[in-house]
CSV table of C-alpha atoms in Angstrom, one decimal:
chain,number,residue,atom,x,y,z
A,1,UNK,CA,-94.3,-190.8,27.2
A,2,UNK,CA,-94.5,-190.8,31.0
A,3,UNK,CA,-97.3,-188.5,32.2
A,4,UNK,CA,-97.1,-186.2,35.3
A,5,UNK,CA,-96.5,-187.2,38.3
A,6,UNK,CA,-97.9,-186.1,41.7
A,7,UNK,CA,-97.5,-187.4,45.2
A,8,UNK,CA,-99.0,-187.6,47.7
A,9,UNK,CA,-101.7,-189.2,46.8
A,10,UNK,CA,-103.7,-188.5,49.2
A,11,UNK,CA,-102.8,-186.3,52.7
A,12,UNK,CA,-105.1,-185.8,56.0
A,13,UNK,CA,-103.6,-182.9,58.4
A,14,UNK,CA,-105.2,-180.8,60.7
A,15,UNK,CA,-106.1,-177.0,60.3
A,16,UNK,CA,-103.3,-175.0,60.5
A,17,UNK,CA,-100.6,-177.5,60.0
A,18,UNK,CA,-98.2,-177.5,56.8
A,19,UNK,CA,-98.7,-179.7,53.7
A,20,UNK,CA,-96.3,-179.6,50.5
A,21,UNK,CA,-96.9,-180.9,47.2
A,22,UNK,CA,-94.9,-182.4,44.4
A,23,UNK,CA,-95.6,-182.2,41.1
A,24,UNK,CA,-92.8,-183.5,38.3
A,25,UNK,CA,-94.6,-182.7,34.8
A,26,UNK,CA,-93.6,-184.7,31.2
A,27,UNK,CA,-90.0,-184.2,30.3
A,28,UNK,CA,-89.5,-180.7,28.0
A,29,UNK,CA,-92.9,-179.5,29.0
A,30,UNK,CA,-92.3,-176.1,29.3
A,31,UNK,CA,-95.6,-174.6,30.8
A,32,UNK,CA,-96.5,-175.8,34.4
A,33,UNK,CA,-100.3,-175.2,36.4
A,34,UNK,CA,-101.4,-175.8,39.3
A,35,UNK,CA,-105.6,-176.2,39.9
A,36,UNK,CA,-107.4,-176.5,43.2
A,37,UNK,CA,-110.6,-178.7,42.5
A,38,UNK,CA,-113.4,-178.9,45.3
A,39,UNK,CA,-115.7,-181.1,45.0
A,40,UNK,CA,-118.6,-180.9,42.3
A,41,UNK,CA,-116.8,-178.0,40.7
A,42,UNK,CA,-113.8,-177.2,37.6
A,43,UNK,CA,-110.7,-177.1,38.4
A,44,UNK,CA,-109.3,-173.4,39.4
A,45,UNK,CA,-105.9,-172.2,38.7
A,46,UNK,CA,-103.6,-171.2,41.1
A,47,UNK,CA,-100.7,-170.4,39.3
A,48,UNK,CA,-99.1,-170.8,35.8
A,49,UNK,CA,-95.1,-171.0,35.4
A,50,UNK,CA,-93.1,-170.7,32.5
A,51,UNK,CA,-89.8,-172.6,32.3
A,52,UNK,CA,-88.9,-171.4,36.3
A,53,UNK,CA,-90.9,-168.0,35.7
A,54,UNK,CA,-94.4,-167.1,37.7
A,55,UNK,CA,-97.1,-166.2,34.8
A,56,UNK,CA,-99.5,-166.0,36.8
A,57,UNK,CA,-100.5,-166.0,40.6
A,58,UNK,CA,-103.1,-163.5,40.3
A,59,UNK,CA,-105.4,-166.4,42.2
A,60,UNK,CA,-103.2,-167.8,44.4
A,61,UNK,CA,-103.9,-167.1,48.7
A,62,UNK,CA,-100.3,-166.4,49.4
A,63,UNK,CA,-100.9,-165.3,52.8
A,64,UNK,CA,-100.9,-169.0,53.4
A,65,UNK,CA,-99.7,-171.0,50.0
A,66,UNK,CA,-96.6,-170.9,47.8
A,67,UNK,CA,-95.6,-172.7,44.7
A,68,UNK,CA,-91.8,-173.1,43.2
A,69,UNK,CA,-90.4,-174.6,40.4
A,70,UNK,CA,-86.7,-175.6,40.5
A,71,UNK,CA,-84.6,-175.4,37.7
A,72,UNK,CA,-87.8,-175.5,35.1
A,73,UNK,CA,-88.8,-178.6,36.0
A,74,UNK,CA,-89.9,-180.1,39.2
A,75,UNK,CA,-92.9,-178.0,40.9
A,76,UNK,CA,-93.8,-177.9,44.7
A,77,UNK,CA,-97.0,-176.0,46.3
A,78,UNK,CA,-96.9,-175.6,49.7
A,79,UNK,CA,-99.6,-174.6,52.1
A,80,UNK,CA,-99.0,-172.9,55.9
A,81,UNK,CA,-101.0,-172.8,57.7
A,82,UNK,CA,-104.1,-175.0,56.3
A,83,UNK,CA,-108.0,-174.3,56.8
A,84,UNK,CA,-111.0,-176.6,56.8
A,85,UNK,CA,-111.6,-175.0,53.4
A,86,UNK,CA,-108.4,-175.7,51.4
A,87,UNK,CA,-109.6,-179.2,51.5
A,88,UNK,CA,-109.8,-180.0,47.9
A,89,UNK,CA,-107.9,-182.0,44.7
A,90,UNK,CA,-104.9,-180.5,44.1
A,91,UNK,CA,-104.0,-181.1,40.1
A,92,UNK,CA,-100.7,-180.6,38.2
A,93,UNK,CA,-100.8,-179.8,34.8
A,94,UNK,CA,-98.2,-179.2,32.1
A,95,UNK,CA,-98.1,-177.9,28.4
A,96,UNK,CA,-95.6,-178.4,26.0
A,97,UNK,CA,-96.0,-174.9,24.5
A,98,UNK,CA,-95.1,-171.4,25.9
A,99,UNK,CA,-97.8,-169.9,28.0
A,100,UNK,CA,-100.3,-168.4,26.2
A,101,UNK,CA,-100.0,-170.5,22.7
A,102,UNK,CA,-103.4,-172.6,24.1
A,103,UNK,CA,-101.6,-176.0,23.9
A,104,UNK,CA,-103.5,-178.6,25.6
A,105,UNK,CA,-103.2,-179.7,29.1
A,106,UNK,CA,-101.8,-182.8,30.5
A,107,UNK,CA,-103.3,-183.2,33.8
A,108,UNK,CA,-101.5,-185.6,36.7
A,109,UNK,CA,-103.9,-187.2,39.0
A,110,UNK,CA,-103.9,-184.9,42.0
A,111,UNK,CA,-103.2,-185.1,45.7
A,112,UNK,CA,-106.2,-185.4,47.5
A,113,UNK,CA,-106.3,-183.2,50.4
A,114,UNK,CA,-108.5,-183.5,53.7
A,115,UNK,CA,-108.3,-180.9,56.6
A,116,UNK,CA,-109.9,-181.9,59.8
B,23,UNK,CA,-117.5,-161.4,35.7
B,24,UNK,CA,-116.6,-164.2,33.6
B,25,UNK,CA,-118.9,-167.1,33.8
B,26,UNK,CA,-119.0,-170.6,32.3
B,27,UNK,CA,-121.7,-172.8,32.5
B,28,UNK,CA,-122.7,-176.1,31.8
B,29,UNK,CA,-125.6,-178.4,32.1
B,30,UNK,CA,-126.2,-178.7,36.3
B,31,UNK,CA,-128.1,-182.1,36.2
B,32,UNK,CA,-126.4,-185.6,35.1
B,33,UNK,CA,-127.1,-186.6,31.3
B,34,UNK,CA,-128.5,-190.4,31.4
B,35,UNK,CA,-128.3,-191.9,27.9
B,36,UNK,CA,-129.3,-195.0,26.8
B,37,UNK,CA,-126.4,-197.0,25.1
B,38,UNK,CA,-126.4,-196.1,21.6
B,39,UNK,CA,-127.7,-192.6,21.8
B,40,UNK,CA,-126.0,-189.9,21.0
B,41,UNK,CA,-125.0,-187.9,23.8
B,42,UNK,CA,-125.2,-183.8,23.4
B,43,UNK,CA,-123.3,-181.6,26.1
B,44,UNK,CA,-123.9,-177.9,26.5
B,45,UNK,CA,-121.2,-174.9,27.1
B,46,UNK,CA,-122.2,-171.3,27.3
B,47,UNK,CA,-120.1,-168.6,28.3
B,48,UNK,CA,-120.4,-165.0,29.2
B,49,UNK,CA,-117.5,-162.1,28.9
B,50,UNK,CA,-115.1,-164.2,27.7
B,51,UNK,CA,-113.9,-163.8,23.6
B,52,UNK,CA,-111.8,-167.0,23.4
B,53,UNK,CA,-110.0,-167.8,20.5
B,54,UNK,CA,-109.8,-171.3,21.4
B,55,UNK,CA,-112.4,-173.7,23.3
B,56,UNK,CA,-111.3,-176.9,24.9
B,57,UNK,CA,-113.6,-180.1,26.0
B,58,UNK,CA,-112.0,-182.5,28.4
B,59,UNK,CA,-113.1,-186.1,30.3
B,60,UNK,CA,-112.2,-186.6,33.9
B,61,UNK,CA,-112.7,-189.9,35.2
B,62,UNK,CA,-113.3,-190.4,39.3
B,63,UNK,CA,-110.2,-190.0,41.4
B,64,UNK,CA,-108.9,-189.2,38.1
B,65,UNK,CA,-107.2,-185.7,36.4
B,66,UNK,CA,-108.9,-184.2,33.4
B,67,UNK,CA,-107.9,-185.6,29.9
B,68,UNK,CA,-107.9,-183.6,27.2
B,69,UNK,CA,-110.5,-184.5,24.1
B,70,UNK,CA,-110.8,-182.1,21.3
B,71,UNK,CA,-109.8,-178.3,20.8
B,72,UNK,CA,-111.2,-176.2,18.4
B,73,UNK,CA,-110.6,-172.6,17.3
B,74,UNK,CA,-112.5,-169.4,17.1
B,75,UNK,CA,-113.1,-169.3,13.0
B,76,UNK,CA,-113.8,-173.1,13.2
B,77,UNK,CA,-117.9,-173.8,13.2
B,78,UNK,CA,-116.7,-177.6,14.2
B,79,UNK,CA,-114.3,-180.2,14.7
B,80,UNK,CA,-114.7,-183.7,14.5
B,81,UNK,CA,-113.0,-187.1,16.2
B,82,UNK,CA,-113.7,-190.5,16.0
B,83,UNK,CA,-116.8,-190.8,17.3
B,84,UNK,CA,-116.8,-186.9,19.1
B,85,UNK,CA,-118.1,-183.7,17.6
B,86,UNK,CA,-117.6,-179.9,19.0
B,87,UNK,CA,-119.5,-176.7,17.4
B,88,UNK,CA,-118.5,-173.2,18.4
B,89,UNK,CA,-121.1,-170.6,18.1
B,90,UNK,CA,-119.3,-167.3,19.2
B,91,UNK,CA,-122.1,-165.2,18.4
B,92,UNK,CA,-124.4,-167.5,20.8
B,93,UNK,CA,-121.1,-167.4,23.2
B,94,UNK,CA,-122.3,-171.8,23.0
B,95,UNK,CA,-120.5,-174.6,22.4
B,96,UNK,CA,-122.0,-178.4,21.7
B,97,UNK,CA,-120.1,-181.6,22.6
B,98,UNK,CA,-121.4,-185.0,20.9
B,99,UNK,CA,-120.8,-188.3,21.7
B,100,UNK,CA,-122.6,-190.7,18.9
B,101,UNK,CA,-123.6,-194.2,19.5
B,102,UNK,CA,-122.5,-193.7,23.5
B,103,UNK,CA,-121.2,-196.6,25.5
B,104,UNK,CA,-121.1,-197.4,29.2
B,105,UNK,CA,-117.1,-196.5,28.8
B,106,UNK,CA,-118.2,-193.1,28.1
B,107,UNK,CA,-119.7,-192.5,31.6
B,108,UNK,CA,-117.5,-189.5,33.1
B,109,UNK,CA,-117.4,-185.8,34.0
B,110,UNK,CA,-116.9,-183.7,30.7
B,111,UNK,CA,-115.5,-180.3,31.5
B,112,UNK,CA,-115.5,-177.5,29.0
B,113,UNK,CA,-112.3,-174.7,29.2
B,114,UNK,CA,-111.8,-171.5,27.5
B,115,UNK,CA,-108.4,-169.4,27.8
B,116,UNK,CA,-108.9,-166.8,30.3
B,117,UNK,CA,-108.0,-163.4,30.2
B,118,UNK,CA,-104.7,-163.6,32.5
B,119,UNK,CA,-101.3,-162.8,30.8
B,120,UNK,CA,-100.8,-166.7,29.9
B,121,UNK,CA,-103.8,-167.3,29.3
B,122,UNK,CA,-104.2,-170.2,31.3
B,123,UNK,CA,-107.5,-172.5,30.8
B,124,UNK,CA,-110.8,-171.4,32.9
B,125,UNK,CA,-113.3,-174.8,33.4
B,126,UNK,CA,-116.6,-175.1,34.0
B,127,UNK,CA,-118.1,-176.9,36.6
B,128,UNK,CA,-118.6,-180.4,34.4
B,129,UNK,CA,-121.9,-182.6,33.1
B,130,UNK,CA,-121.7,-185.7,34.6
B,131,UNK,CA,-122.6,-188.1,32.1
B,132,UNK,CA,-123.8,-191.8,32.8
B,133,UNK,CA,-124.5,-194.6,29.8
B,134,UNK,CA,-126.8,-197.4,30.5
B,135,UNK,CA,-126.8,-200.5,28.7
């Protein structure tokens, strides 16, 4: 089976500019995350959808980010405006199971996100 | 608050060895416990899962113990090789409605031949 996909791979913009990410997660996945992973630490969530429905954004700054997921599939997470301090791995991750039934995750292999 | 935490310094093994990870938790009562390997410039790949009543789960050459009364869990790699020189990351559900997985911060783990 195809595993996630993310692009960019990697993105350089400057503080308070506007980045958007992509995320298209295995087909008939119905459980989509996304983590922010700075360097040397875990991966933190930043929101959980089910099928096209928000879970969970408990964590997410949306003063400045957002996150949609059209139709149940496709996911982007946007950011505006950036800071030095959102520079991070940005990871997709999908599960086949309904939230909460602790199905493991399949993990794409992040944009890589620099602010300057 | 919830914490997770897992070994701070690297784990250098000699090829061969058996490689033994540490996971300890506090205010969290998973019912399940994940372990997963993240390569560099890599996402995290999930390993092995085990459940709350299980004391240990077994694969290939990969072991996992749960200890909820120590709030520990133990992640084995026997006879290690070089290929098994990543990041291991341990999860537990969280406490949010979904119950989306919390990680720790990682062991890095480097084998030398």
């Amino acid at each position: 089976e195809a595993g996630v996909a993310q692009s960019p791979r990697y993105k350089i913009i400057e503080k308070r500019q506007s980045v958007a990410f992509w995320c298209n997660p295995i087909s008939g996945h119905a459980t989509l995350y996304w983590y922010q992973q700075i360097l040397g630490q875990g991966p933190k969530l930043l929101i959980q959808f089910q099928n096209n429905g928000v879970v969970d954004d408990s964590q997410l700054p949306k003063d400045r980010f957002s996150a949609e997921r059209l139709k149940g599939v496709d996911s982007t997470l946007k950011i505006q405006p950036a800071k030095l301090e959102d520079s991070a791995v940005y990871l997709c991750a999908s599960s086949l199971g309904a939230a909460g039934d602790r199905s493991p995750l399949h993990f794409g292999n992040g944009t890589r996100l620099t602010v300057t | 608050s919830q914490k997770i935490e897992q070994n701070s310094e690297a784990l250098n093994i000699q090829e061969g060895k058996t490689a033994t990870l540490t996971c300890n938790y506090t205010n969290y009562s998973p019912a399940y416990l994940q372990w997963y390997r993240q390569d560099p410039g890599r996402g995290p790949v999930f390993l092995l899962l085990i459940r709350e009543n299980e004391k240990e789960k077994r694969k290939e050459r990969l072991k996992v113990t749960f200890d909820t009364t120590l709030k520990q869990s133990l992640f084995h790699i026997t006879a290690s090789q070089p290929a098994d020189s990543a990041t291991y990351l341990c999860a537990l559900d969280g406490s949010n409605s979904g119950y989306a997985l919390n990680f720790g911060k990682g062991t890095s783990l480097l084998v030398t031949p």
